[in-house]
Amino acid sequence: MSSGLEIPDDEKGYDLDLFCIPKHYENDLERVFIPHGLIMDRTERLARDIMHDMGEHHIVALCVLKGGYKFFADLLDYIKALNRNSDKSVPLTVDFIRLKSYSNDESTNSVKVIGGDELSALSGKNVLIVEDIVETGKTMQTLLSILNGYNPKMVKVVSLLVKRTPRSSGYRPDYTGFEIPDKFVVGYALDYNEYFRDLSHICVMNEHGKQKYKI
Ligand code: HPA
Ligand code: MG
């Protein structure tokens, strides 16, 4: 269990003008925080680490929508490349779930799994949960306890991002792409009120963007 690539609190990111940004978001962003290329390079290595640990048996890759969809697609492409080019390979099947969390207060966090196949199909399987970001960790802890009720053989969690925040429960995914400061980030399928999923780089919004897409 590694912290992933640690991005320090004083990381300034990169000027928008150094990269290509969709015109419709140009005025809404402050900085590029993690360029798309770096996301891809880190994801390639995560795929290798995951296959090293899980590559003996059929893997059920479970995408947590909507934020996980880009990371899921790119991670699976790298795993498929390993399967094509290695002496050993394993079949991958996929499923897609959404989580609805109802948090009444800090301590009682209830999560409902929406969509996807019957969870009973995970019995005896090696399950890889693919998530975009772990912040408090409570949602993931609740999901894990739900899944464990269906007796999978193994469950591993990979999250592209883990936020360093005092709100963390202390939960850590098995695999982490990047550990980031306590900032709100968007892009690469992470959203702010459904916007910015269609942005390749992970970025920090500016005040104009926060106001424009506020609900
Ligand atoms: N960005 C987008 N979605 C999120 C974040 C974030 O920083 N944290 C939790 N969900
Ligand atoms: Mg998420």
GROMACS .gro file of C-alpha atoms in nm, residues 20-26 28-29 32 34 36 39 66-71 74 132 185-203 205 212-213:
model
   43
   20CYS     CA    1  -0.442   2.285  -2.450
   21ILE     CA    2  -0.762   2.368  -2.264
   22PRO     CA    3  -1.112   2.362  -2.419
   23LYS     CA    4  -1.220   2.715  -2.504
   24HIS     CA    5  -1.539   2.681  -2.298
   25TYR     CA    6  -1.337   2.635  -1.978
   26GLU     CA    7  -1.054   2.880  -2.049
   28ASP     CA    8  -1.295   2.906  -1.542
   29LEU     CA    9  -0.964   2.750  -1.439
   32VAL     CA   10  -0.332   2.280  -1.452
   34ILE     CA   11  -0.186   1.720  -1.297
   36HIS     CA   12  -0.300   1.434  -1.868
   39ILE     CA   13  -0.189   1.076  -1.528
   66LYS     CA   14  -1.931   0.874  -1.292
   67GLY     CA   15  -1.595   1.011  -1.177
   68GLY     CA   16  -1.406   0.687  -1.229
   69TYR     CA   17  -1.486   0.636  -1.596
   70LYS     CA   18  -1.177   0.791  -1.754
   71PHE     CA   19  -0.935   0.633  -1.511
   74ASP     CA   20  -0.726   0.406  -1.935
  132ASP     CA   21  -1.150   0.851  -0.894
  185VAL     CA   22  -0.984   1.945  -0.834
  186VAL     CA   23  -1.171   1.887  -1.160
  187GLY     CA   24  -1.109   1.722  -1.496
  188TYR     CA   25  -1.034   1.372  -1.621
  189ALA     CA   26  -1.397   1.283  -1.529
  190LEU     CA   27  -1.391   1.457  -1.190
  191ASP     CA   28  -1.665   1.717  -1.186
  192TYR     CA   29  -1.796   2.029  -1.026
  193ASN     CA   30  -2.176   2.005  -1.054
  194GLU     CA   31  -2.132   1.778  -1.359
  195TYR     CA   32  -1.904   2.022  -1.544
  196PHE     CA   33  -1.533   1.973  -1.623
  197ARG     CA   34  -1.559   1.596  -1.678
  198ASP     CA   35  -1.479   1.682  -2.042
  199LEU     CA   36  -1.137   1.823  -1.955
  200SER     CA   37  -0.828   1.603  -2.000
  201HIS     CA   38  -0.600   1.751  -1.736
  202ILE     CA   39  -0.674   1.763  -1.365
  203CYS     CA   40  -0.708   2.131  -1.283
  205MET     CA   41  -1.092   2.608  -1.078
  212LYS     CA   42  -2.046   3.011  -1.317
  213TYR     CA   43  -2.126   2.645  -1.244
   0.00000   0.00000   0.00000
